[in-house]
Amino acid sequence: MEKEVLIFGHKSPDTDSICSSIVMEYFEKKQGNTNCKAVRLGNVNKETQYVLDYLGIEAPELIEKVEEGQQVILVDHNDFEQSADGIENAKILSVTDHHSIGNFRTAEPLYYTAKPYGCTSTILFEEFKSFGHKIEKKEAVLMASAIISDTLLLKSPTTTEHDKKALEELAKIAEIDINTYGLEMLKAGTDLGDFTAEELVNLDAKKQDKDGTKFVIAQVNTVDIQDVLKRQEELENAMKAEIQKNGLKLIVLAITDILNSNSEIIALGENADEVIQKAFDKKLENNRAFLEGVVSRKKQLLPNIDKSI
Ligand code: MG
Ligand code: MG
Ligand code: MG
């Protein structure tokens, strides 16, 4: 038998990366591509674990790298920095993603579905529709969870009408109340107590490379910013270690209050003061700044910091 096609989302996988990988496996099988399986590139976070437990299913198998010529399907990312080690020499069959495209190149033609929606699962939802595939309850729970996660219950500025419509319809099939289920799921992800500072800084970290200037924007969700800030010193030490290890110009940790839709950031690096001042018109005090109404890395943190750098 030919080697299985591997389906995966980005490193430090979030709920969209895990759920969309699993849903993509179902979708591919409905399309007749039976020899494929979802895998993951990192630990499952607590929010995603809540979803898997709700459904009583196992997390996809963990892989670290892909062999040369391995056939792969990417979801929820396209940037090679955020993909499996060895991705440069893999054969990418398709990409389904909702991120900007900057660092992506293939030797061969491929399917590429990019839509500027709030979540990869919203794109998948529309793919099920357009190919006339029935959405099963389990698939609906997975896609609804991914949308709730990426859009923070439709409150993030990344949310589109497509996400709202998809979530509404998926919630019916999933037989969930969006707010009740959604808050439980998001809250499960904010239980940060037993993570080390190093783990927190890497939980949901995206490496960026702007013309050779490397920086990282990490994010943790919480229902109590002050509670996380109790560990500021410890977090800063872990952030400094990341700067050393990866030659970073800047590292920003966004502590995002998912109930009130605000973020407090901790920023460290060579010109952190200047970069944050230019990006958000805010002065860092004690390496921190409060950013009202900021919840989205993709739409708010990243573009402003990128421009400022
Ligand atoms: Mg993601
Ligand atoms: Mg996503
Ligand atoms: Mg995310």
Tab-separated table of N, CA and C in Angstrom, residues 186-187 189-192 220-229 254-262 264:
chain	number	residue	atom	x	y	z
A	186	LEU	N	-13.864	27.526	26.054
A	186	LEU	CA	-12.839	28.576	26.165
A	186	LEU	C	-12.247	28.604	27.577
A	187	LYS	N	-13.112	28.441	28.560
A	187	LYS	CA	-12.627	28.454	29.945
A	187	LYS	C	-11.689	27.279	30.221
A	189	GLY	N	-9.621	26.146	28.349
A	189	GLY	CA	-8.312	26.522	27.804
A	189	GLY	C	-7.581	27.559	28.628
A	190	THR	N	-8.270	28.173	29.597
A	190	THR	CA	-7.611	29.228	30.367
A	190	THR	C	-7.076	28.725	31.703
A	191	ASP	N	-7.151	27.437	31.901
A	191	ASP	CA	-6.623	26.865	33.132
A	191	ASP	C	-5.109	26.707	32.965
A	192	LEU	N	-4.366	27.735	33.407
A	192	LEU	CA	-2.939	27.802	33.089
A	192	LEU	C	-2.054	27.357	34.250
A	220	VAL	N	-1.752	33.913	25.324
A	220	VAL	CA	-2.484	33.007	26.220
A	220	VAL	C	-3.842	33.630	26.520
A	221	ASN	N	-4.845	32.797	26.588
A	221	ASN	CA	-6.191	33.264	26.928
A	221	ASN	C	-6.435	33.088	28.414
A	222	THR	N	-7.173	34.033	28.981
A	222	THR	CA	-7.467	33.951	30.404
A	222	THR	C	-8.820	34.588	30.694
A	223	VAL	N	-9.341	34.341	31.882
A	223	VAL	CA	-10.509	35.095	32.332
A	223	VAL	C	-10.084	36.081	33.429
A	224	ASP	N	-8.776	36.136	33.729
A	224	ASP	CA	-8.274	37.030	34.769
A	224	ASP	C	-6.814	37.411	34.476
A	225	ILE	N	-6.637	38.566	33.832
A	225	ILE	CA	-5.299	39.011	33.434
A	225	ILE	C	-4.373	39.136	34.650
A	226	GLN	N	-4.900	39.718	35.738
A	226	GLN	CA	-4.070	39.937	36.928
A	226	GLN	C	-3.494	38.625	37.477
A	227	ASP	N	-4.288	37.600	37.362
A	227	ASP	CA	-3.867	36.297	37.845
A	227	ASP	C	-2.618	35.817	37.081
A	228	VAL	N	-2.608	36.041	35.777
A	228	VAL	CA	-1.451	35.637	34.964
A	228	VAL	C	-0.259	36.549	35.263
A	229	LEU	N	-0.546	37.838	35.508
A	229	LEU	CA	0.536	38.801	35.746
A	229	LEU	C	1.279	38.559	37.061
A	254	ALA	N	0.963	38.176	24.598
A	254	ALA	CA	-0.342	38.799	24.792
A	254	ALA	C	-1.161	37.941	25.741
A	255	ILE	N	-1.599	38.565	26.827
A	255	ILE	CA	-2.457	37.872	27.790
A	255	ILE	C	-3.867	38.391	27.525
A	256	THR	N	-4.670	37.555	26.912
A	256	THR	CA	-5.954	38.019	26.379
A	256	THR	C	-7.125	37.610	27.254
A	257	ASP	N	-7.876	38.614	27.673
A	257	ASP	CA	-9.074	38.414	28.487
A	257	ASP	C	-10.241	38.078	27.551
A	258	ILE	N	-10.633	36.806	27.541
A	258	ILE	CA	-11.633	36.372	26.564
A	258	ILE	C	-13.051	36.796	26.937
A	259	LEU	N	-13.258	37.196	28.175
A	259	LEU	CA	-14.603	37.623	28.555
A	259	LEU	C	-14.842	39.081	28.193
A	260	ASN	N	-13.803	39.920	28.389
A	260	ASN	CA	-13.967	41.356	28.151
A	260	ASN	C	-13.301	41.851	26.869
A	261	SER	N	-12.649	40.935	26.145
A	261	SER	CA	-12.033	41.266	24.855
A	261	SER	C	-10.987	42.379	24.944
A	262	ASN	N	-10.013	42.207	25.852
A	262	ASN	CA	-8.856	43.094	25.960
A	262	ASN	C	-7.599	42.248	26.079
A	264	GLU	N	-3.448	42.423	27.757
A	264	GLU	CA	-2.276	43.068	28.341
A	264	GLU	C	-1.093	42.399	27.656
